Amino acid sequence: MNFYVMTLFPDMIMNGLNTSITGRAMENGIIKLEAVNIRDYTNDKHKHVDDYPYGGGAGMVMQPQPVYDCYNNIIKKINEGTPGDIEGENSEKNEDAGGKPRVIFLTPTGKTFNQQMARELAAEENLVFLCGHYEGIDQRVLDMIVTDNVSIGDYVLTGGELPAMVMIDAISRHIKGVLNNDISAETESFTDNLLEYPQYTRPEEFMGVKVPEVLLSGHHANIERWRRNQSLIRTHQARPDMFERVELDKKDRKFLMENNIKYGKG
């Protein structure tokens, strides 16, 4: 998987993702990440990438030309398959012989990012993220290059870098080989619309609180049932909206009835 991030702050992207799981995945060549500085593509001698909005209003708007040229050079690199950093120079419009990648614009007006979207995007070979700043980006270039408008939540940030890093981290976890234990991605929160069950480790007793006996039993079927039940309880309490979408089996229904937990409509 190749990630390209169009940004005014490339160091923020690289410093934020070159450690821990994503950093190890980059070192092992499982994922590749390039933070491309939009400012390198401006024609302005002072390296300005923004201007006043037509029609007036507060703040500045990012100009279309640097964004468009930055995007074109990424497309050129993807189609040519050339290694190394993308050069900061303008390019002619490139015909995308290999097909255009999905270009994700991080914006509060976009579709809310979730685990299902992370799994879907993990199947792509190349993903391009566009990080806005100031009051936004000229709509014309957005209409030309963006395929997906995505938000990570109903709040406003100073730029798209943090949302891009959140998405890249979440997407990377679904790429084979990124996690030491690939089963982790199949059992963590939001899988099957369930939140993850509680986790415990040594010591067996901490400040008078013991690890649940079932986890010490070695009985794998009972452990799995206990974990499933705990996920049901957590999801019902914390995310009733998700709980409504859980596919319940007979054992689930029996447990919920025994614990007076309502499910289904009515």
Coordinates of C-alpha atoms in Angstrom, one line a residue:
M1 CA 0.0 0.0 0.0
N2 CA 1.3 3.4 -1.0
F3 CA 0.1 6.5 0.9
Y4 CA 0.6 10.0 -0.5
V5 CA -0.3 13.0 1.6
M6 CA -0.6 16.4 0.0
T7 CA 0.2 18.9 2.8
L8 CA 1.8 22.2 3.8
F9 CA 3.4 20.4 6.8
P10 CA 5.1 17.2 5.6
D11 CA 7.2 16.9 8.8
M12 CA 4.1 16.7 10.9
I13 CA 2.9 13.7 8.8
M14 CA 6.2 11.9 8.8
N15 CA 7.0 12.5 12.5
G16 CA 3.5 11.4 13.5
L17 CA 3.6 8.1 11.6
N18 CA 7.2 6.9 11.6
T19 CA 7.0 5.2 15.0
S20 CA 5.2 2.3 16.5
I21 CA 3.2 -0.1 14.3
T22 CA 3.1 2.2 11.2
G23 CA 6.8 3.0 11.5
R24 CA 7.7 -0.7 11.7
A25 CA 5.5 -1.4 8.6
M26 CA 7.3 1.3 6.7
E27 CA 10.7 -0.1 7.7
N28 CA 9.6 -3.5 6.5
G29 CA 8.3 -2.2 3.2
I30 CA 4.7 -3.3 3.8
I31 CA 3.5 0.3 3.5
K32 CA 5.1 3.3 1.9
L33 CA 4.3 6.9 2.9
E34 CA 5.3 10.2 1.2
A35 CA 4.3 13.6 2.6
V36 CA 4.4 15.9 -0.4
N37 CA 4.7 19.6 0.2
I38 CA 2.1 21.6 -1.8
R39 CA 4.2 24.7 -1.3
D40 CA 6.9 23.2 -3.6
Y41 CA 4.5 23.5 -6.5
T42 CA 3.5 27.1 -6.3
N43 CA 4.5 29.5 -9.1
D44 CA 4.7 32.4 -6.6
K45 CA 8.3 33.5 -5.9
H46 CA 7.4 34.0 -2.3
K47 CA 6.0 30.5 -2.0
H48 CA 2.4 31.7 -1.3
V49 CA -0.3 29.1 -1.8
D50 CA -3.3 31.1 -0.6
D51 CA -5.2 34.3 -1.5
Y52 CA -8.3 36.3 -0.5
P53 CA -11.6 34.7 -1.2
Y54 CA -13.8 36.0 -4.1
G55 CA -16.9 37.6 -2.6
G56 CA -15.2 38.6 0.6
G57 CA -15.1 36.9 3.9
A58 CA -12.7 36.1 6.7
G59 CA -9.5 34.2 6.2
M60 CA -7.7 33.0 3.1
V61 CA -8.3 30.2 0.6
M62 CA -5.7 27.8 -0.8
Q63 CA -5.2 28.4 -4.6
P64 CA -6.0 25.7 -7.1
Q65 CA -2.7 25.7 -9.1
P66 CA -0.2 24.4 -6.5
V67 CA -2.7 21.7 -5.4
Y68 CA -3.3 20.6 -9.0
D69 CA 0.3 20.5 -10.0
C70 CA 1.2 18.6 -6.8
Y71 CA -1.5 16.1 -7.6
N72 CA -0.4 15.7 -11.2
N73 CA 3.2 14.9 -10.1
I74 CA 1.9 12.2 -7.7
I75 CA -0.2 10.7 -10.5
K76 CA 2.9 10.8 -12.8
K77 CA 5.0 9.0 -10.2
I78 CA 2.3 6.3 -9.6
N79 CA 2.0 5.6 -13.3
E80 CA 5.7 5.5 -13.9
G81 CA 6.5 3.6 -10.8
T82 CA 9.6 5.6 -10.1
P83 CA 11.3 5.5 -6.7
G84 CA 12.5 8.4 -4.6
D85 CA 11.0 11.8 -3.7
I86 CA 8.6 13.6 -5.9
E87 CA 10.3 16.6 -7.4
G88 CA 8.9 20.1 -6.6
E89 CA 8.2 21.2 -10.1
N90 CA 5.2 21.8 -12.3
S91 CA 4.2 19.2 -14.8
E92 CA 2.1 18.9 -17.8
K93 CA -1.3 17.2 -17.4
N94 CA -0.5 13.5 -17.1
E95 CA -2.7 10.9 -18.7
D96 CA -3.3 8.3 -16.1
A97 CA -2.5 5.1 -17.9
G98 CA -2.6 3.1 -14.8
G99 CA -5.9 4.6 -13.6
K100 CA -6.4 7.3 -11.0
P101 CA -6.1 6.6 -7.3
R102 CA -8.7 7.5 -4.8
V103 CA -8.1 11.1 -3.6
I104 CA -9.4 11.7 -0.1
F105 CA -10.1 15.3 0.9
L106 CA -10.2 15.7 4.7
T107 CA -13.2 18.0 5.4
P108 CA -15.9 18.4 8.1
T109 CA -18.5 18.2 5.2
G110 CA -17.4 14.7 4.3
K111 CA -18.8 11.3 5.1
T112 CA -17.8 10.2 8.6
F113 CA -14.9 7.8 8.7
N114 CA -15.5 4.4 10.3
Q115 CA -14.0 0.9 10.5
Q116 CA -15.9 -0.4 7.5
M117 CA -14.4 2.5 5.4
A118 CA -11.0 1.6 6.7
R119 CA -11.3 -2.0 5.6
E120 CA -12.6 -0.9 2.2
L121 CA -9.7 1.6 1.6
A122 CA -7.1 -1.0 2.7
A123 CA -7.9 -2.9 -0.5
E124 CA -6.5 0.0 -2.6
E125 CA -3.0 0.0 -4.0
N126 CA -2.5 3.8 -3.8
L127 CA -4.3 6.4 -1.7
V128 CA -3.8 10.1 -1.9
F129 CA -4.8 12.4 1.0
L130 CA -5.4 16.1 0.5
C131 CA -5.0 18.3 3.6
G132 CA -6.6 21.7 3.6
H133 CA -5.8 24.8 5.6
Y134 CA -7.0 28.3 6.2
E135 CA -10.7 28.7 5.1
G136 CA -10.4 25.8 2.6
I137 CA -9.3 25.0 -0.9
D138 CA -10.6 26.5 -4.2
Q139 CA -13.6 24.4 -5.2
R140 CA -12.5 24.0 -8.8
V141 CA -9.5 21.9 -8.0
L142 CA -11.5 19.8 -5.5
D143 CA -14.0 19.1 -8.2
M144 CA -11.2 18.1 -10.6
I145 CA -9.2 15.7 -8.4
V146 CA -11.1 14.6 -5.3
T147 CA -13.0 11.2 -5.2
D148 CA -13.9 11.0 -1.5
N149 CA -14.8 13.7 1.0
V150 CA -14.2 12.3 4.5
S151 CA -14.5 13.6 8.0
I152 CA -13.2 12.0 11.2
G153 CA -15.9 13.6 13.4
D154 CA -18.2 16.6 14.0
Y155 CA -15.7 19.1 15.0
V156 CA -13.3 21.5 13.3
L157 CA -9.4 21.2 13.3
T158 CA -6.8 23.6 12.0
G159 CA -5.9 21.4 9.1
G160 CA -6.2 18.0 7.5
E161 CA -3.0 16.5 8.8
L162 CA -4.4 15.0 12.0
P163 CA -7.4 13.4 10.2
A164 CA -5.0 12.0 7.5
M165 CA -2.8 10.4 10.2
V166 CA -5.8 9.0 11.9
M167 CA -7.1 7.4 8.7
I168 CA -3.7 6.1 7.6
D169 CA -3.2 4.5 11.0
A170 CA -6.6 2.8 11.0
I171 CA -6.3 1.7 7.3
S172 CA -2.8 0.3 7.8
R173 CA -4.1 -2.1 10.5
H174 CA -6.1 -3.9 7.9
I175 CA -3.1 -4.5 5.6
K176 CA -1.6 -8.0 5.9
G177 CA 1.6 -8.1 7.8
V178 CA 1.3 -4.7 9.5
L179 CA 0.2 -6.2 12.8
N180 CA 2.4 -8.8 14.4
N181 CA -0.8 -10.8 15.0
D182 CA -3.2 -10.4 12.1
I183 CA -6.0 -11.9 14.2
S184 CA -5.9 -8.7 16.2
A185 CA -7.6 -6.8 13.4
E186 CA -10.4 -9.4 13.3
T187 CA -11.3 -9.2 17.0
E188 CA -10.9 -5.5 17.9
S189 CA -13.6 -2.9 18.4
F190 CA -16.2 -2.3 15.7
T191 CA -15.7 -5.7 14.1
D192 CA -19.3 -7.1 13.6
N193 CA -20.6 -3.9 15.1
L194 CA -19.3 -4.9 18.6
L195 CA -16.9 -3.1 20.9
E196 CA -14.0 -5.1 22.1
Y197 CA -14.2 -7.1 25.4
P198 CA -12.1 -6.2 28.5
Q199 CA -8.5 -7.3 28.5
Y200 CA -6.4 -8.5 31.5
T201 CA -2.8 -9.4 32.1
R202 CA -0.5 -10.3 35.1
P203 CA -0.7 -10.1 38.0
E204 CA -3.7 -12.2 38.7
E205 CA -4.7 -9.9 41.5
F206 CA -4.2 -6.1 41.5
M207 CA -5.2 -4.0 44.5
G208 CA -7.7 -6.6 45.6
V209 CA -9.3 -7.0 42.1
K210 CA -8.8 -10.4 40.5
V211 CA -8.8 -11.5 36.9
P212 CA -12.1 -13.2 36.0
E213 CA -11.8 -16.9 36.7
V214 CA -12.9 -17.9 33.2
L215 CA -9.8 -16.4 31.7
L216 CA -7.6 -18.5 33.9
S217 CA -9.5 -21.7 33.2
G218 CA -7.9 -22.6 29.9
H219 CA -11.3 -23.6 28.5
H220 CA -11.2 -21.9 25.2
A221 CA -14.9 -22.2 24.3
N222 CA -15.9 -20.7 27.7
I223 CA -13.4 -17.9 27.3
E224 CA -14.7 -17.0 23.8
R225 CA -18.3 -17.1 25.1
W226 CA -17.4 -14.8 28.0
R227 CA -15.6 -12.4 25.6
R228 CA -18.6 -12.3 23.3
N229 CA -21.0 -11.6 26.2
Q230 CA -18.8 -8.8 27.5
S231 CA -18.7 -7.3 24.0
L232 CA -22.5 -7.5 23.9
I233 CA -22.8 -5.7 27.3
R234 CA -20.3 -3.0 26.4
T235 CA -21.9 -2.3 23.0
H236 CA -25.4 -2.2 24.5
Q237 CA -24.3 0.3 27.1
A238 CA -21.9 2.5 25.2
R239 CA -23.1 2.3 21.6
P240 CA -26.8 1.4 21.4
D241 CA -26.8 2.6 17.8
M242 CA -24.3 -0.1 16.9
F243 CA -26.0 -2.7 19.0
E244 CA -29.1 -2.5 16.9
R245 CA -27.0 -3.7 13.9
V246 CA -25.4 -6.7 15.7
E247 CA -26.3 -10.1 14.2
L248 CA -27.4 -12.2 17.3
D249 CA -27.2 -15.9 17.5
K250 CA -29.3 -18.2 19.9
K251 CA -26.6 -18.1 22.6
D252 CA -26.5 -14.2 22.3
R253 CA -30.3 -14.0 22.7
K254 CA -30.3 -16.4 25.7
F255 CA -27.6 -14.4 27.5
L256 CA -29.4 -11.1 26.8
M257 CA -32.7 -12.4 28.1
E258 CA -31.0 -13.9 31.3
N259 CA -29.5 -10.5 32.0
N260 CA -32.7 -8.5 31.1
I261 CA -31.0 -6.7 28.2
K262 CA -33.5 -5.6 25.6
Y263 CA -32.7 -6.3 22.0
G264 CA -34.6 -5.9 18.7
K265 CA -37.4 -3.6 18.0
G266 CA -40.4 -3.1 20.3

